[in-house]
């Protein structure tokens, strides 16, 4: 599948927005800690790859998916996701995109149409094509991994069930996603509001 930018301006994938608030102090502190863990540098391809993988692992492994954990809180801003250590796929994607953009790595929000719309991200490293990554969080039957050489996503859409990959790369969450997150007072309500289409 060929990924296409929804916004033709490449700088849009480095910009802050309401959900991907990468200028927030907590995002900056978290990025700094991750940078220190990976050698303190994000210049050059090796440093960028190490940082991107560390950020992915951090979001995937230390922020439980609230549908798995049962957490009723609904976080949607990247900074809130980092503060509460809680979120669904959309929210976790906002957090990962913020951590990447903070370090100058272009990051897009992207989606799959499963039974509902599932959120993930794509990142762009120098000299490489956009690479989708799914920080949803692993559980039995789900084994997403950071990969630049072939996707290791949480889910593979089933065309026979009407599922498919959505090729657009979004700089900010599309309205159906953001509306569901903002309107939900708890995770149970969010589950009822999850969009089936973008």
mmCIF file of C-alpha atoms in Angstrom:
data_model
loop_
_atom_site.group_PDB
_atom_site.id
_atom_site.type_symbol
_atom_site.label_atom_id
_atom_site.label_comp_id
_atom_site.label_asym_id
_atom_site.label_seq_id
_atom_site.Cartn_x
_atom_site.Cartn_y
_atom_site.Cartn_z
ATOM 1 C CA UNK A 1 0.000 0.000 0.000
ATOM 2 C CA UNK A 2 1.272 3.445 -0.912
ATOM 3 C CA UNK A 3 0.964 5.914 1.965
ATOM 4 C CA UNK A 4 -0.060 9.419 0.945
ATOM 5 C CA UNK A 5 0.229 12.649 2.915
ATOM 6 C CA UNK A 6 -3.151 14.169 3.690
ATOM 7 C CA UNK A 7 -1.356 17.521 4.107
ATOM 8 C CA UNK A 8 1.077 18.314 1.257
ATOM 9 C CA UNK A 9 3.222 20.500 3.528
ATOM 10 C CA UNK A 10 5.962 18.294 5.044
ATOM 11 C CA UNK A 11 6.331 20.663 8.015
ATOM 12 C CA UNK A 12 2.792 19.752 9.116
ATOM 13 C CA UNK A 13 4.163 16.415 10.325
ATOM 14 C CA UNK A 14 6.504 18.211 12.717
ATOM 15 C CA UNK A 15 3.942 20.737 13.981
ATOM 16 C CA UNK A 16 2.160 20.794 17.314
ATOM 17 C CA UNK A 17 -1.621 20.493 17.356
ATOM 18 C CA UNK A 18 -4.277 20.157 20.019
ATOM 19 C CA UNK A 19 -3.715 16.403 20.448
ATOM 20 C CA UNK A 20 -0.024 16.159 19.558
ATOM 21 C CA UNK A 21 1.201 18.808 22.006
ATOM 22 C CA UNK A 22 4.902 18.080 21.677
ATOM 23 C CA UNK A 23 5.947 21.420 23.179
ATOM 24 C CA UNK A 24 4.413 20.476 26.542
ATOM 25 C CA UNK A 25 7.012 20.234 29.357
ATOM 26 C CA UNK A 26 6.100 16.616 30.156
ATOM 27 C CA UNK A 27 6.640 15.584 26.533
ATOM 28 C CA UNK A 28 9.987 17.404 26.579
ATOM 29 C CA UNK A 29 11.061 15.706 29.842
ATOM 30 C CA UNK A 30 10.050 12.282 28.570
ATOM 31 C CA UNK A 31 11.880 12.840 25.281
ATOM 32 C CA UNK A 32 14.980 13.924 27.194
ATOM 33 C CA UNK A 33 14.924 10.745 29.309
ATOM 34 C CA UNK A 34 14.536 8.595 26.201
ATOM 35 C CA UNK A 35 17.356 10.455 24.477
ATOM 36 C CA UNK A 36 19.633 9.850 27.486
ATOM 37 C CA UNK A 37 18.772 6.128 27.450
ATOM 38 C CA UNK A 38 19.799 5.897 23.797
ATOM 39 C CA UNK A 39 23.153 7.621 24.064
ATOM 40 C CA UNK A 40 22.097 11.236 24.381
ATOM 41 C CA UNK A 41 22.095 12.016 20.649
ATOM 42 C CA UNK A 42 19.446 12.044 17.974
ATOM 43 C CA UNK A 43 21.628 13.371 15.195
ATOM 44 C CA UNK A 44 22.558 11.036 12.367
ATOM 45 C CA UNK A 45 20.524 8.068 11.202
ATOM 46 C CA UNK A 46 21.705 5.690 13.949
ATOM 47 C CA UNK A 47 20.739 8.080 16.735
ATOM 48 C CA UNK A 48 17.358 8.791 15.174
ATOM 49 C CA UNK A 49 16.573 5.093 14.752
ATOM 50 C CA UNK A 50 17.615 4.292 18.336
ATOM 51 C CA UNK A 51 15.501 7.132 19.690
ATOM 52 C CA UNK A 52 12.469 6.246 17.526
ATOM 53 C CA UNK A 53 12.598 2.622 18.662
ATOM 54 C CA UNK A 54 12.998 3.639 22.310
ATOM 55 C CA UNK A 55 10.016 6.002 22.032
ATOM 56 C CA UNK A 56 7.935 3.263 20.405
ATOM 57 C CA UNK A 57 8.852 0.710 23.083
ATOM 58 C CA UNK A 58 8.144 3.246 25.833
ATOM 59 C CA UNK A 59 4.635 4.052 24.587
ATOM 60 C CA UNK A 60 3.799 0.445 23.697
ATOM 61 C CA UNK A 61 5.059 -1.059 26.952
ATOM 62 C CA UNK A 62 4.651 1.530 29.729
ATOM 63 C CA UNK A 63 1.285 3.046 28.799
ATOM 64 C CA UNK A 64 -1.389 0.337 29.047
ATOM 65 C CA UNK A 65 -4.184 0.323 26.495
ATOM 66 C CA UNK A 66 -7.210 1.225 28.595
ATOM 67 C CA UNK A 67 -9.385 -1.465 27.010
ATOM 68 C CA UNK A 68 -6.848 -4.040 28.225
ATOM 69 C CA UNK A 69 -6.285 -2.496 31.660
ATOM 70 C CA UNK A 70 -9.893 -1.522 32.368
ATOM 71 C CA UNK A 71 -8.875 2.063 33.168
ATOM 72 C CA UNK A 72 -11.987 4.238 32.793
ATOM 73 C CA UNK A 73 -10.137 7.533 32.240
ATOM 74 C CA UNK A 74 -10.094 8.989 28.727
ATOM 75 C CA UNK A 75 -6.834 10.714 27.845
ATOM 76 C CA UNK A 76 -6.407 12.144 24.365
ATOM 77 C CA UNK A 77 -3.693 14.819 24.437
ATOM 78 C CA UNK A 78 -0.179 13.415 24.233
ATOM 79 C CA UNK A 79 0.810 15.140 27.478
ATOM 80 C CA UNK A 80 -2.245 13.710 29.285
ATOM 81 C CA UNK A 81 -1.468 10.223 28.001
ATOM 82 C CA UNK A 82 2.052 10.515 29.408
ATOM 83 C CA UNK A 83 0.763 11.939 32.706
ATOM 84 C CA UNK A 84 -1.934 9.308 33.292
ATOM 85 C CA UNK A 85 -0.087 6.398 31.647
ATOM 86 C CA UNK A 86 -3.377 5.485 30.017
ATOM 87 C CA UNK A 87 -4.998 5.594 26.607
ATOM 88 C CA UNK A 88 -6.555 3.765 23.716
ATOM 89 C CA UNK A 89 -4.816 3.314 20.357
ATOM 90 C CA UNK A 90 -5.576 6.873 19.201
ATOM 91 C CA UNK A 91 -4.251 8.438 22.389
ATOM 92 C CA UNK A 92 -1.137 6.277 22.467
ATOM 93 C CA UNK A 93 -0.488 7.242 18.843
ATOM 94 C CA UNK A 94 -0.751 10.929 19.806
ATOM 95 C CA UNK A 95 1.860 10.348 22.533
ATOM 96 C CA UNK A 96 4.270 8.545 20.213
ATOM 97 C CA UNK A 97 3.854 11.160 17.480
ATOM 98 C CA UNK A 98 4.578 13.907 20.035
ATOM 99 C CA UNK A 99 7.735 12.199 21.289
ATOM 100 C CA UNK A 100 8.968 11.766 17.713
ATOM 101 C CA UNK A 101 8.106 15.295 16.583
ATOM 102 C CA UNK A 102 9.798 16.736 19.663
ATOM 103 C CA UNK A 103 13.061 15.300 18.361
ATOM 104 C CA UNK A 104 12.501 16.470 14.792
ATOM 105 C CA UNK A 105 11.270 13.149 13.400
ATOM 106 C CA UNK A 106 8.253 13.645 11.112
ATOM 107 C CA UNK A 107 5.327 11.610 12.425
ATOM 108 C CA UNK A 108 1.862 11.078 10.966
ATOM 109 C CA UNK A 109 -1.302 9.627 12.421
ATOM 110 C CA UNK A 110 -2.715 6.799 10.347
ATOM 111 C CA UNK A 111 -5.561 4.353 10.619
ATOM 112 C CA UNK A 112 -6.982 0.971 9.740
ATOM 113 C CA UNK A 113 -10.658 0.184 9.283
ATOM 114 C CA UNK A 114 -11.291 -2.898 11.414
ATOM 115 C CA UNK A 115 -14.625 -3.395 13.188
ATOM 116 C CA UNK A 116 -13.991 0.229 14.221
ATOM 117 C CA UNK A 117 -11.258 2.619 13.147
ATOM 118 C CA UNK A 118 -7.904 1.666 14.706
ATOM 119 C CA UNK A 119 -5.139 4.251 15.177
ATOM 120 C CA UNK A 120 -1.392 3.943 14.664
ATOM 121 C CA UNK A 121 1.416 6.187 13.399
ATOM 122 C CA UNK A 122 3.923 6.430 10.592
ATOM 123 C CA UNK A 123 7.353 7.988 10.889
ATOM 124 C CA UNK A 124 9.742 9.340 8.294
ATOM 125 C CA UNK A 125 13.454 8.916 8.812
ATOM 126 C CA UNK A 126 15.996 10.477 6.421
ATOM 127 C CA UNK A 127 16.433 8.481 3.218
ATOM 128 C CA UNK A 128 13.661 6.031 4.114
ATOM 129 C CA UNK A 129 10.008 5.802 3.157
ATOM 130 C CA UNK A 130 7.251 6.390 5.682
ATOM 131 C CA UNK A 131 7.081 3.405 8.049
ATOM 132 C CA UNK A 132 3.937 2.554 10.002
ATOM 133 C CA UNK A 133 4.313 1.579 13.658
ATOM 134 C CA UNK A 134 1.580 0.417 16.040
ATOM 135 C CA UNK A 135 2.126 1.361 19.719
ATOM 136 C CA UNK A 136 -1.235 -0.108 20.800
ATOM 137 C CA UNK A 137 0.313 -2.503 23.305
ATOM 138 C CA UNK A 138 0.766 -6.231 23.087
ATOM 139 C CA UNK A 139 -1.418 -8.927 24.612
ATOM 140 C CA UNK A 140 -2.065 -12.560 23.727
ATOM 141 C CA UNK A 141 -2.540 -12.669 19.970
ATOM 142 C CA UNK A 142 -1.077 -9.170 19.430
ATOM 143 C CA UNK A 143 2.665 -8.793 18.865
ATOM 144 C CA UNK A 144 3.439 -5.354 17.413
ATOM 145 C CA UNK A 145 7.108 -4.449 17.076
ATOM 146 C CA UNK A 146 9.172 -1.525 15.854
ATOM 147 C CA UNK A 147 10.325 -2.257 12.332
ATOM 148 C CA UNK A 148 11.685 -0.256 9.438
ATOM 149 C CA UNK A 149 12.012 -3.306 7.189
ATOM 150 C CA UNK A 150 8.510 -4.706 6.873
ATOM 151 C CA UNK A 151 5.546 -3.882 9.063
ATOM 152 C CA UNK A 152 5.006 -5.588 12.434
ATOM 153 C CA UNK A 153 1.611 -4.111 13.288
ATOM 154 C CA UNK A 154 -0.898 -5.247 15.896
ATOM 155 C CA UNK A 155 -3.551 -6.170 13.335
ATOM 156 C CA UNK A 156 -3.811 -7.249 9.712
ATOM 157 C CA UNK A 157 -7.090 -6.154 8.120
ATOM 158 C CA UNK A 158 -9.319 -8.920 6.727
ATOM 159 C CA UNK A 159 -10.706 -7.798 3.347
ATOM 160 C CA UNK A 160 -13.354 -10.538 3.483
ATOM 161 C CA UNK A 161 -14.733 -8.859 6.622
ATOM 162 C CA UNK A 162 -14.708 -5.419 4.992
ATOM 163 C CA UNK A 163 -11.491 -4.368 6.757
ATOM 164 C CA UNK A 164 -8.752 -2.350 5.091
ATOM 165 C CA UNK A 165 -5.750 -0.088 5.591
ATOM 166 C CA UNK A 166 -6.399 3.635 5.199
ATOM 167 C CA UNK A 167 -3.524 5.062 3.131
ATOM 168 C CA UNK A 168 -3.752 8.710 4.250
ATOM 169 C CA UNK A 169 -1.163 10.121 6.617
ATOM 170 C CA UNK A 170 -2.773 12.735 8.859
ATOM 171 C CA UNK A 171 -0.886 15.604 10.488
ATOM 172 C CA UNK A 172 -3.632 15.955 13.122
ATOM 173 C CA UNK A 173 -6.399 13.579 14.213
ATOM 174 C CA UNK A 174 -9.391 13.570 11.856
ATOM 175 C CA UNK A 175 -12.587 15.004 13.298
ATOM 176 C CA UNK A 176 -14.372 11.669 14.007
ATOM 177 C CA UNK A 177 -11.443 10.501 16.147
ATOM 178 C CA UNK A 178 -11.047 13.755 18.055
ATOM 179 C CA UNK A 179 -14.783 14.136 18.604
ATOM 180 C CA UNK A 180 -15.098 10.647 20.110
ATOM 181 C CA UNK A 181 -12.178 11.241 22.467
ATOM 182 C CA UNK A 182 -13.372 14.662 23.602
ATOM 183 C CA UNK A 183 -17.018 13.700 24.098
ATOM 184 C CA UNK A 184 -16.441 10.533 26.113
ATOM 185 C CA UNK A 185 -16.688 10.953 29.876
ATOM 186 C CA UNK A 186 -15.271 7.487 30.492
ATOM 187 C CA UNK A 187 -13.906 4.493 28.621
ATOM 188 C CA UNK A 188 -17.302 2.742 28.524
ATOM 189 C CA UNK A 189 -18.839 5.708 26.719
ATOM 190 C CA UNK A 190 -15.798 6.002 24.471
ATOM 191 C CA UNK A 191 -16.305 2.415 23.354
ATOM 192 C CA UNK A 192 -19.795 3.375 22.143
ATOM 193 C CA UNK A 193 -18.487 6.496 20.374
ATOM 194 C CA UNK A 194 -15.590 4.914 18.472
ATOM 195 C CA UNK A 195 -15.907 5.825 14.797
ATOM 196 C CA UNK A 196 -16.555 3.133 12.229
ATOM 197 C CA UNK A 197 -15.422 5.427 9.385
ATOM 198 C CA UNK A 198 -13.238 8.501 8.973
#
